[in-house]
Coordinates of C-alpha atoms in Angstrom, one line a residue:
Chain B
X5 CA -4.4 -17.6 70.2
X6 CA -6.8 -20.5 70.2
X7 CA -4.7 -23.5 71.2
X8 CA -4.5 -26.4 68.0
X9 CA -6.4 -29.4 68.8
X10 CA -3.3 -31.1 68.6
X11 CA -1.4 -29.3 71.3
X12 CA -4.1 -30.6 73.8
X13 CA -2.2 -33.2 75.5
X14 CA -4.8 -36.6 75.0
X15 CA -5.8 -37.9 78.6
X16 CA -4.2 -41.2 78.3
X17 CA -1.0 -39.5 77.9
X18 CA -1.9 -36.9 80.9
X19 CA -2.7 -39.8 83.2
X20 CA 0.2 -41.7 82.4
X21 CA 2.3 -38.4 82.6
X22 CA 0.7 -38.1 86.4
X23 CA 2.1 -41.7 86.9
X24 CA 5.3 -40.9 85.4
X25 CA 6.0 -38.2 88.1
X26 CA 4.3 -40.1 90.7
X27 CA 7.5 -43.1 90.1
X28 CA 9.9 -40.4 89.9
X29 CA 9.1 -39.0 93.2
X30 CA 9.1 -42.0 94.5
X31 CA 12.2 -43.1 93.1
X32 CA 13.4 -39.6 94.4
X33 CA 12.4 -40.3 98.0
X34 CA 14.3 -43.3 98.2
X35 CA 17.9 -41.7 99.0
X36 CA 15.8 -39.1 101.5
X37 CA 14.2 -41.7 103.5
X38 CA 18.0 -44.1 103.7
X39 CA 19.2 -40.1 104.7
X40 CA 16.6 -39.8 107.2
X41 CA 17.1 -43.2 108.8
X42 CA 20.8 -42.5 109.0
X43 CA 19.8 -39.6 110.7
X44 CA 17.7 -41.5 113.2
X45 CA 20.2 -44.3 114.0
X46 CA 22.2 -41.5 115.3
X47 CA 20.6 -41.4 118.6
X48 CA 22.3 -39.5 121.4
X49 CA 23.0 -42.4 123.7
X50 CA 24.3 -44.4 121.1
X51 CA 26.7 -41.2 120.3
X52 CA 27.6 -41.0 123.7
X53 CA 28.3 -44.3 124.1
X54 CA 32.2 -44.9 124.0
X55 CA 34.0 -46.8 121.3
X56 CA 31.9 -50.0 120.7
X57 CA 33.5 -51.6 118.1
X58 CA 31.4 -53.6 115.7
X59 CA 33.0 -57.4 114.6
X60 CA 34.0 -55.9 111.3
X61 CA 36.0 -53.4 113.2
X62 CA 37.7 -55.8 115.9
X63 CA 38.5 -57.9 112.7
X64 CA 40.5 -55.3 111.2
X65 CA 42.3 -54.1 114.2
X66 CA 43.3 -57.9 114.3
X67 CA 44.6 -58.1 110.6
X68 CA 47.9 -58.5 109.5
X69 CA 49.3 -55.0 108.3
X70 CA 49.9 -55.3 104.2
X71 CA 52.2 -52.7 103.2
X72 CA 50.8 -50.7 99.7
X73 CA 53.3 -51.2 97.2
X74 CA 56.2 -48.7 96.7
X75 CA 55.1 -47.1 93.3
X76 CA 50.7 -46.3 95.0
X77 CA 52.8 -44.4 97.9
X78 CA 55.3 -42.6 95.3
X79 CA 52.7 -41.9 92.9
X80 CA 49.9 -40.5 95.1
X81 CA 50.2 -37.9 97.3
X82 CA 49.1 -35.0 98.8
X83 CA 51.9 -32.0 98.7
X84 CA 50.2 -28.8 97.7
X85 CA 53.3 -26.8 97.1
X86 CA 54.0 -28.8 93.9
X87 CA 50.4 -29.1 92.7
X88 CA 46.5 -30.0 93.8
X89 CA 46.4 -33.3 92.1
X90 CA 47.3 -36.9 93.6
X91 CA 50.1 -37.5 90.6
X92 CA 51.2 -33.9 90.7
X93 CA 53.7 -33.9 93.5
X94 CA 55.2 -37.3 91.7
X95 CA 56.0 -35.3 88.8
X96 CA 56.8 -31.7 89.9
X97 CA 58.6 -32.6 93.3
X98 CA 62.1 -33.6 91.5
X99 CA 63.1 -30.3 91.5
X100 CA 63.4 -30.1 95.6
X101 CA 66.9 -30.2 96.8
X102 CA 67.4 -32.4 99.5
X103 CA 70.7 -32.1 100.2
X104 CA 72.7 -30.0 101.6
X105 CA 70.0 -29.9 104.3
X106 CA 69.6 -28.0 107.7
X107 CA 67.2 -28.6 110.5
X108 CA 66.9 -25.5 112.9
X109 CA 65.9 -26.7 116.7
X110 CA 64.6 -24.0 118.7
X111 CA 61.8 -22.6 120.7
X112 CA 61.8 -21.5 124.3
X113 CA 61.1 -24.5 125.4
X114 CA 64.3 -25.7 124.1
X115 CA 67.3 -25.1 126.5
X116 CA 69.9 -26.1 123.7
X117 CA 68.6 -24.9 120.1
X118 CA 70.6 -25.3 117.2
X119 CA 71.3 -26.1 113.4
X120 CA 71.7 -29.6 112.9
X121 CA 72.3 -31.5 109.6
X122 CA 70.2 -33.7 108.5
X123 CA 73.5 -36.6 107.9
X124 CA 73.9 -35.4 111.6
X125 CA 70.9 -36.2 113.1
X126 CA 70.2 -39.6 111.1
X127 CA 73.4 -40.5 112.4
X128 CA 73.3 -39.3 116.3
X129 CA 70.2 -41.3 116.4
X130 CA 68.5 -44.9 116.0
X131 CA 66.9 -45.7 112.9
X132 CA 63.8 -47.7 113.6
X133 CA 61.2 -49.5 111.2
X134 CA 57.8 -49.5 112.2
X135 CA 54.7 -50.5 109.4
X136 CA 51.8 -48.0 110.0
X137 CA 48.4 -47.1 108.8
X138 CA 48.2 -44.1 107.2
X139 CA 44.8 -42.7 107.2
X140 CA 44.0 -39.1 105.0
X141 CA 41.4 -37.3 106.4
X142 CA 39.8 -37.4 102.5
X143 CA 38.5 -40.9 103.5
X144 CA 41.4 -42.9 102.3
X145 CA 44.6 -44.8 103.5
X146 CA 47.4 -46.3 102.8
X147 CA 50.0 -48.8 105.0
X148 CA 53.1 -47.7 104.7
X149 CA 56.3 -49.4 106.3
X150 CA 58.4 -46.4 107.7
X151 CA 62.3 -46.0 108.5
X152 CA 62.8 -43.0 110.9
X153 CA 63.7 -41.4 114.4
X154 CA 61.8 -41.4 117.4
X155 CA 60.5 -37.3 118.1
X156 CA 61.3 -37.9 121.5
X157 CA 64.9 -38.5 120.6
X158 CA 65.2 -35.2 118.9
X159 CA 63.2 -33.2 122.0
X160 CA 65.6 -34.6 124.3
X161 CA 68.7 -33.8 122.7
X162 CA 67.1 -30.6 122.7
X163 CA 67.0 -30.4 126.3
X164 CA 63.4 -29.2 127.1
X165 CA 62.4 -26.9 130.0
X166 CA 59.4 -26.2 131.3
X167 CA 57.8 -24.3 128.8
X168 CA 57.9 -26.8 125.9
X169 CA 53.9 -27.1 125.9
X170 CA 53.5 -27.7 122.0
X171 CA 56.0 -28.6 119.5
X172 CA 55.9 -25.8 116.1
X173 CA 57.2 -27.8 112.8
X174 CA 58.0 -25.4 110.0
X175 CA 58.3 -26.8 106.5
X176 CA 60.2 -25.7 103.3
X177 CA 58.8 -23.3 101.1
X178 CA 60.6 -21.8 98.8
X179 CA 58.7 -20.3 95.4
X180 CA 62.5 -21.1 93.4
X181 CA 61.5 -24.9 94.2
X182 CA 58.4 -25.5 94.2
X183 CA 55.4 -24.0 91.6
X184 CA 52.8 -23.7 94.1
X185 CA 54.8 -22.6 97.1
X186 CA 51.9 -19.7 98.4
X187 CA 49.1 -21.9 97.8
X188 CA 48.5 -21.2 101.7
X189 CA 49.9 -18.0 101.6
X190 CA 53.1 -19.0 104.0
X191 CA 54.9 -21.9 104.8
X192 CA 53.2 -25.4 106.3
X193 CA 52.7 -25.2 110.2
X194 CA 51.4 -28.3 111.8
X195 CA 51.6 -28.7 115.7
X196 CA 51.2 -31.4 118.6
X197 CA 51.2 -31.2 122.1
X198 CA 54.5 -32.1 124.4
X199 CA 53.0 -35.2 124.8
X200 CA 52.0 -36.3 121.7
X201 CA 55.3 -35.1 120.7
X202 CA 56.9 -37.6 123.1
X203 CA 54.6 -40.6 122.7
X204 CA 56.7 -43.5 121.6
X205 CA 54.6 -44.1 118.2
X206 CA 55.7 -40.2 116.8
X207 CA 58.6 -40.5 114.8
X208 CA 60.5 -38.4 111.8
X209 CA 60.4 -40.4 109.0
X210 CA 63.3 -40.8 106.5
X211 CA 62.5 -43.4 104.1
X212 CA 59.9 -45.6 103.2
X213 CA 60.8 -49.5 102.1
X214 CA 64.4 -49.1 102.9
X215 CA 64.3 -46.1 100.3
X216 CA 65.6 -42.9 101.3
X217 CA 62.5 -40.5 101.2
X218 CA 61.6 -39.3 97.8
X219 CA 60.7 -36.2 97.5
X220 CA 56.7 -35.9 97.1
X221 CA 57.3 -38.0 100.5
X222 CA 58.2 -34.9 101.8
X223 CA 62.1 -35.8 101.9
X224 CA 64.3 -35.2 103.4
X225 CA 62.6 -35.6 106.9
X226 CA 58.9 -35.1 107.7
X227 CA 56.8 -36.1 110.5
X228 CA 54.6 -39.2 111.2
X229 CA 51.5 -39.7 114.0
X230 CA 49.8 -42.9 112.7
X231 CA 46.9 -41.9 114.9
X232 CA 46.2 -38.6 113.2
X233 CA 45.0 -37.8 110.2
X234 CA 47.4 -37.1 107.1
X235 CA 47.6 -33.6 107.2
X236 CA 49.6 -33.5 110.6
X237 CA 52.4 -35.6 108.9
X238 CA 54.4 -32.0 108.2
X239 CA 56.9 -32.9 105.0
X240 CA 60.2 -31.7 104.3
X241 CA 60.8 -29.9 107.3
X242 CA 63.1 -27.1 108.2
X243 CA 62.5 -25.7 111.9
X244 CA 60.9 -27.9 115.3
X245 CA 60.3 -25.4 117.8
X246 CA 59.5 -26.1 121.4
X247 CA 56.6 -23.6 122.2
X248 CA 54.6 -23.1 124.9
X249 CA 51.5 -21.7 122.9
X250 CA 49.3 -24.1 121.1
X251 CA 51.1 -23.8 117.2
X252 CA 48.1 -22.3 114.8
X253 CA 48.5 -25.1 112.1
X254 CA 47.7 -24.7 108.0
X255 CA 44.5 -26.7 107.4
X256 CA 43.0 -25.1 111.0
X257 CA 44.1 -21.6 109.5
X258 CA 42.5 -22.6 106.1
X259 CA 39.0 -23.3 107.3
X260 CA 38.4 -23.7 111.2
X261 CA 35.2 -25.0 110.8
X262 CA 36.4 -28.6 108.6
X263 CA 40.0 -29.0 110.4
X264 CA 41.3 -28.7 114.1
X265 CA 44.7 -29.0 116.0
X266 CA 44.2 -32.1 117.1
X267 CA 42.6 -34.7 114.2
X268 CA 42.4 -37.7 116.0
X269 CA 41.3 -40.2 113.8
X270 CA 37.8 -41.5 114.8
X271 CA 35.0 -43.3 112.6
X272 CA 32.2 -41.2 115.0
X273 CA 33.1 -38.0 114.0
X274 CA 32.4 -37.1 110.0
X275 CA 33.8 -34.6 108.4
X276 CA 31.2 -31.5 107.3
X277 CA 31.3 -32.5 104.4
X278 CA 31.9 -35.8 104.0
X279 CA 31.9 -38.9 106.5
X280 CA 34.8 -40.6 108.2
X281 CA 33.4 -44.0 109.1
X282 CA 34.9 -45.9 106.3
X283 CA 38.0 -45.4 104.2
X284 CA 38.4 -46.2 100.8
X285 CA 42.3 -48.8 100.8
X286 CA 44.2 -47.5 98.0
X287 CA 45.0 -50.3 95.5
X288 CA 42.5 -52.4 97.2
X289 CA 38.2 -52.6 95.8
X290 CA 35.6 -51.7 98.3
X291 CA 35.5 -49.7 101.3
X292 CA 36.9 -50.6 105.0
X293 CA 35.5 -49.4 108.3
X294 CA 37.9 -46.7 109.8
X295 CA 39.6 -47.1 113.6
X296 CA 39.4 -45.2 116.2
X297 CA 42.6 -43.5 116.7
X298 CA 43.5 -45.5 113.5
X299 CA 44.3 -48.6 115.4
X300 CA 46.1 -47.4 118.0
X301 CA 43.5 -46.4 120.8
X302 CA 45.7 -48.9 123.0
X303 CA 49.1 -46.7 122.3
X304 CA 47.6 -43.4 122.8
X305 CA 44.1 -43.2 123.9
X306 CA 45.1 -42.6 127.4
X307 CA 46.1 -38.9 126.0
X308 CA 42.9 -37.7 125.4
X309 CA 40.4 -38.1 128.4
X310 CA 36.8 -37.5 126.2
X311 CA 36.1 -39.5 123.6
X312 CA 33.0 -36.7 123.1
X313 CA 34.5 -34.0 122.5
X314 CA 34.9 -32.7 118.8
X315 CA 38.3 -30.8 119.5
X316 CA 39.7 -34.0 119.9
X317 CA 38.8 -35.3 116.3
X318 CA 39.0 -33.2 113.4
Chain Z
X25 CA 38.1 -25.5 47.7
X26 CA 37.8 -26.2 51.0
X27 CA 37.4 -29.4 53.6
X28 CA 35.1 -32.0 51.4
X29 CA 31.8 -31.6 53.0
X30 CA 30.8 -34.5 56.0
X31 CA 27.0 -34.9 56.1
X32 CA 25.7 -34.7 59.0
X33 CA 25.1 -38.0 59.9
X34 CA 28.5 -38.7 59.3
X35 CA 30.1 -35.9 62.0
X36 CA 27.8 -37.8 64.8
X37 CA 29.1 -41.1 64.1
X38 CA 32.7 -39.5 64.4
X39 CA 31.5 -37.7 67.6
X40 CA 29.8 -41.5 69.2
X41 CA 33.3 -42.7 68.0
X42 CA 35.4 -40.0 69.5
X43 CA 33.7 -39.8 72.7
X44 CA 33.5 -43.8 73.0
X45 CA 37.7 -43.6 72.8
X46 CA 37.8 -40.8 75.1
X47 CA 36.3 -43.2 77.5
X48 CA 38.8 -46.0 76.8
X49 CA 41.6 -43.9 76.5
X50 CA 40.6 -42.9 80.2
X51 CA 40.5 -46.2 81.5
X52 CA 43.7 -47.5 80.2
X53 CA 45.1 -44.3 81.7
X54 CA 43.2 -45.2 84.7
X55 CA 45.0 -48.5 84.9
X56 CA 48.6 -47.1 84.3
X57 CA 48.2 -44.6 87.6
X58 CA 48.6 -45.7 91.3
X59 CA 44.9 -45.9 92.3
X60 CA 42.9 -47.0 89.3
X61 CA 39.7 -46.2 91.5
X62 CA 39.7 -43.0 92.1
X63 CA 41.5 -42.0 88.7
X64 CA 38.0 -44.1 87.1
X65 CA 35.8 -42.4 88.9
X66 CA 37.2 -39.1 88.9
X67 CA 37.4 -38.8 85.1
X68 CA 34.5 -40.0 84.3
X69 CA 32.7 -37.6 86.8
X70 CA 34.6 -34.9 85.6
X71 CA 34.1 -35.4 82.0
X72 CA 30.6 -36.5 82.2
X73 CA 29.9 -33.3 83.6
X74 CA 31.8 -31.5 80.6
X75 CA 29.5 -33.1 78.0
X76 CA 26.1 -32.1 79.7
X77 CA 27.3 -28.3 80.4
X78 CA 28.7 -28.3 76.5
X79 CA 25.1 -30.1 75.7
X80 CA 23.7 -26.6 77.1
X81 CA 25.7 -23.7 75.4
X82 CA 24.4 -25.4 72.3
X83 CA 21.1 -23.0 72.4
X84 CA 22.7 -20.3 73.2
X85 CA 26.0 -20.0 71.0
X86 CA 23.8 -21.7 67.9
X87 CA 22.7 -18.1 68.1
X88 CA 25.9 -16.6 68.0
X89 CA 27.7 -18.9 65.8
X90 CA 26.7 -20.5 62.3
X91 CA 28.9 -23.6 62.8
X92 CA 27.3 -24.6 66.1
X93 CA 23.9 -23.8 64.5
X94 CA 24.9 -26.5 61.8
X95 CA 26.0 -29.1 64.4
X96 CA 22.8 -28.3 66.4
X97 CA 21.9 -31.8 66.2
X98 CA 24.8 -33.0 67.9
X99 CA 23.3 -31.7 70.8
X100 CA 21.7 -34.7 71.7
X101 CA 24.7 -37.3 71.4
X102 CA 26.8 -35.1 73.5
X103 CA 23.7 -34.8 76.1
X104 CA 23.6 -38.8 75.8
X105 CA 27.1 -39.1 76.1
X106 CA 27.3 -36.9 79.5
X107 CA 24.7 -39.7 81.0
X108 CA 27.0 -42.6 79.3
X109 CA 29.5 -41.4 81.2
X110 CA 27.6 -40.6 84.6
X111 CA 26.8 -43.9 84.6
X112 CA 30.1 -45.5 84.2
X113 CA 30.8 -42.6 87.1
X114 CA 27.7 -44.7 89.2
X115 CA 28.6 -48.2 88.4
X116 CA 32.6 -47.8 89.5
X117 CA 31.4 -46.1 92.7
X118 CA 29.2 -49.0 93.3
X119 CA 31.8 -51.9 91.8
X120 CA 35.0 -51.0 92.2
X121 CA 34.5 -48.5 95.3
X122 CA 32.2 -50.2 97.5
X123 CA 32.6 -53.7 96.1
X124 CA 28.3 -54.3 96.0
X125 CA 28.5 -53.4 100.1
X126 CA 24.7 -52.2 99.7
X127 CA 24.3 -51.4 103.2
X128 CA 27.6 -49.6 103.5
X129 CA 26.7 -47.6 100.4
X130 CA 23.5 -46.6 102.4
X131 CA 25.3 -45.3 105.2
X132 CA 27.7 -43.4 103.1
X133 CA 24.4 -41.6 101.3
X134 CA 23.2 -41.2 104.8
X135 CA 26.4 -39.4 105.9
X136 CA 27.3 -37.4 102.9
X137 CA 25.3 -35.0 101.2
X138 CA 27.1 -34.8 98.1
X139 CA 26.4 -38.5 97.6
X140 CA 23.1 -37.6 97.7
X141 CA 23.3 -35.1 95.4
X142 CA 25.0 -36.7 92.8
X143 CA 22.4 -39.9 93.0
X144 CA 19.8 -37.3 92.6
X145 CA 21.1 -35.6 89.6
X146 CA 21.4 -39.6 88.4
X147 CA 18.0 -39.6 88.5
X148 CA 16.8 -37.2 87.2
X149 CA 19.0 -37.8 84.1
X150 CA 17.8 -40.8 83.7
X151 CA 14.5 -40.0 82.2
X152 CA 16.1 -37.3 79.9
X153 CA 18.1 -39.9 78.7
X154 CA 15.3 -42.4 77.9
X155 CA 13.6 -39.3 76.3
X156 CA 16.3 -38.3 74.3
X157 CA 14.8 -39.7 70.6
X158 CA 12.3 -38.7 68.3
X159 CA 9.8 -40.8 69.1
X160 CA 9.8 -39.0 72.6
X161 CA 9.1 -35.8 71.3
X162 CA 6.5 -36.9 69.1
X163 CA 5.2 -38.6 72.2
X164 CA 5.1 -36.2 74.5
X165 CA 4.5 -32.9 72.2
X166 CA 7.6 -30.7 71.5
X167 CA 6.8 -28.1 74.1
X168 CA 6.4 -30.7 76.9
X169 CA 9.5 -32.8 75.8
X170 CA 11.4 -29.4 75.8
X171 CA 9.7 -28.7 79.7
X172 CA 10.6 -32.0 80.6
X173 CA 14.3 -31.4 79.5
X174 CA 14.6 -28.2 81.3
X175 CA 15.1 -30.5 84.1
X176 CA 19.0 -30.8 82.6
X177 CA 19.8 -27.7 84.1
X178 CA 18.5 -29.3 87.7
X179 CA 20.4 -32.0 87.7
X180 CA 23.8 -30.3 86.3
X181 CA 23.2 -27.4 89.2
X182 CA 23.4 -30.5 90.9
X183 CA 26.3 -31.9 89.6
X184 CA 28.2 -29.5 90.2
X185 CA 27.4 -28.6 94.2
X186 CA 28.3 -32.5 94.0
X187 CA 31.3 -31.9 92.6
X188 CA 32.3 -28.8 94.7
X189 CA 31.3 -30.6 98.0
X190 CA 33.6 -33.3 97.3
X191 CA 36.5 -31.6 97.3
X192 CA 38.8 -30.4 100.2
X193 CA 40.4 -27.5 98.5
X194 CA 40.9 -26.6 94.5
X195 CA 37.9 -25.3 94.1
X196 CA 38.7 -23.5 90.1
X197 CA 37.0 -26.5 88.5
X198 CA 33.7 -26.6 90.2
X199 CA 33.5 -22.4 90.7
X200 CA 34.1 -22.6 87.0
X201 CA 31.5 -25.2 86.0
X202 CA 28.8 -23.1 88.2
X203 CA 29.8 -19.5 86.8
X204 CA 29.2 -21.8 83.3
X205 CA 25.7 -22.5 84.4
X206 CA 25.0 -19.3 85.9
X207 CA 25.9 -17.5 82.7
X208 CA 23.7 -20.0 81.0
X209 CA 20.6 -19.4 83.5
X210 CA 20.7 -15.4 82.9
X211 CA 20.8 -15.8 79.1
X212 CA 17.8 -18.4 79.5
X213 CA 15.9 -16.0 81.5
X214 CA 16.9 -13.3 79.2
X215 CA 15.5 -14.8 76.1
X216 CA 12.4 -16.5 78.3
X217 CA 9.8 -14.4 76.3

């Protein structure tokens, strides 16, 4: 089919067409080249190089601690077994019942195991406040002002023996109370070591602000480690178990490649997928750089001897 | 009988004005929530994405169904409207996100390669979006215009690997937006000659 003088494209047009997608690759290259410099200002010696702080950094760590207000830390969360989404857990979450409410203390690292009740053990023990950053390992945080019990408290009553290696926390799941209950196909695992356990910032929570817990919170009791990444803050718990094997926790079952045992916070190590060297401050505009161990690399940093190695942080 | 007839002309306006309130509506709703950033940028990802994959099964169910043949012409608003919002989905990330923190924008793109991805299916909207008028096509020939548009299924393949990577689990919505295009890719092919 002879082709209609009019389909012939006129060489003004052609040329300018050729300049068209000349800009547009260069327009294209633009993200590539900032990609490939990233890529080159990670040199190995300035990987290796342990936690050098830059101003903005030492700034931060500095700062004044503003708690996020009472309704961004009831209305956002994470709790999977009442939904994916941030303001699911809000809505759905009502329906847990918090009380009457059991907490089974085992192991066989435990030399005196038992059922204790939840009014039991927030009475047996001190309540303490403590204001703490909260960092999810999605790249965001929160500050949240805490009321709860020192771990340690609980593992000592507990009597440990020699083979309480790891601690095992179990949470609720129960498919009567909450829609998505298998989401993980079992209940919520998360783990620490002995030491971690006992380290003096670890505590389990009970309210927030003075507040009992509320319920996407992970009431009645659930598990805080400011240093760690959200996901090891186990919610609504049900059994601590004094084990002497390393606990095989949810998100590590989920996908071993993106989440460990350990998930240390630490701004050098991104995630696969995305990068954890800033977080994005809930309620607040613009992005912050992230801390190394979250801000408390003075508190705990002595735990883990290599700030190189990967298991340490994710 | 029947609904009194709307001209065309007169079912796009009500589309521009729809859409337009969908977008308002979202940020009001964005405002009532707990983090008015991420609830911004979230729906307007999401439903930007929406418009250009519906901008798509135009062709194909046109064939299928008389009334989408009739509203063929719509195709372009919605098309328009799925960049609209892209670009409200940009401009938050780079306002209310990172607060104009170019260099700290840089090193996000640098460290995350769904960033990248979504900045290039930005780009390569762009010029579908300038194009998207008559004058264009009489420009540029229909068959080339309609080359150059091809590149919509680029950047929403993009999109959505953009969307997927982003994510740490639920991964129905993006599975679902890629089984969309994938669907859409065989009947192209299909239907290439």
């Amino acid at each position: 089919m002879p082709v209609k003088s009019s389909e012939i494209t006129p060489e003004k047009v052609f040329k300018r067409r050729r300049t068209l997608i000349a800009a547009g690759l260069g327009v294209l290259a633009v993200p590539l080249l900032d990609r490939g410099y990233g890529l080159l200002q990670q040199k190995p010696d300035e990987v290796n190089e342990p936690f050098a702080p830059v101003s903005a950094q030492l700034g931060r760590q500095s700062q004044p601690l503003t708690p996020t207000p009472y309704e961004t830390v009831t209305g956002y969360n994470n709790y999977y077994e009442f939904g994916y989404s941030k303001d699911d857990p809000a809505k759905a979450a009502k329906t847990l019942m918090t009380s009457p409410w059991s907490v089974e203390i085992g192991g066989e690292g435990a030399n005196k195991p038992g059922f204790y009740d939840i009014e039991e053990i927030k009475g047996e023990h001190a309540i303490e406040n403590h204001v703490y950053r909260f960092r999810c390992v999605e790249a965001w945080s929160m500050v949240i002002p805490w009321n709860g019990i020192k771990l340690s408290d609980i593992i000592n009553a507990a009597q440990p023996n020699s083979k309480a290696k790891f601690v095992r926390f179990t949470t609720l799941n129960d498919a009567q109370q909450m829609p998505n209950a298998d989401w993980a196909g079992g209940p919520y695992v998360e783990g620490l070591t002995i030491e971690e356990a006992m380290n003096p910032l670890t505590l389990l929570a009970t309210g927030i602000y003075d507040q009992p817990l509320e319920q996407q919170n992970g009431a009645p009791i659930r598990l805080v480690v400011p240093w760690k990444y959200g996901f090891k803050y186990a919610k609504s718990i049900v059994k601590i178990e004094l084990v002497e094997q390393m606990p095989q926790n949810t998100w590590w079952l989920q996908n071993k490649r993106e989440y460990g045992f350990y998930a240390n916070v630490n701004p050098r190590f991104d995630h696969p997928r995305w990068t954890q060297a800033t977080e994005r401050v809930i309620g607040e505009l613009g992005r912050k750089p992230t801390l190394l161990y979250n801000g408390y690399a003075d508190e705990v940093g002595h735990m883990y001897p290599d700030l190189d190695n990967r298991l340490y942080f994710y | 009988m029947g609904l009194p007839r709307i001209s065309i002309t007169t079912r796009k306006h009500l589309l521009n004005i729809g859409l337009c309130l969908v977008l308002i509506w979202g940020m009001f709703d964005a405002i009532k929530g707990p983090d008015l950033v991420s609830d911004l940028r979230d729906f307007t990802g999401r439903y930007g994405a929406y418009l250009l994959l519906i901008s798509l099964l135009f062709t194909p169910l046109s064939q299928r169904f008389n009334w989408v043949k009739r509203n063929l012409s719509m195709r372009r608003n919605i098309g328009v409207w799925g960049f609209i919002y892209a670009t409200m989905h940009l401009l938050i990330w780079i306002t209310l996100e990172f607060y104009y923190d170019w260099q700290l924008m840089l090193d996000e793109i640098a460290g995350n390669l769904f960033i990248l991805l979504g900045i290039l299916a930005f780009i390569l909207l762009t010029p579908l979006a300038i194009t998207s008028n008559h004058r264009a096509v009489k420009y540029f020939g229909y068959r080339k215009w309609q080359l150059l548009h091809t590149l919509t299924y680029v950047a929403v393949a993009a999109v959505i690997v953009h969307h997927f990577m982003a994510q740490k689990t639920a991964m129905f919505e993006p599975l679902f937006m890629g089984s969309i295009l994938v669907l859409l890719l065989f009947w192209r092919y299909r239907h290439a000659r």
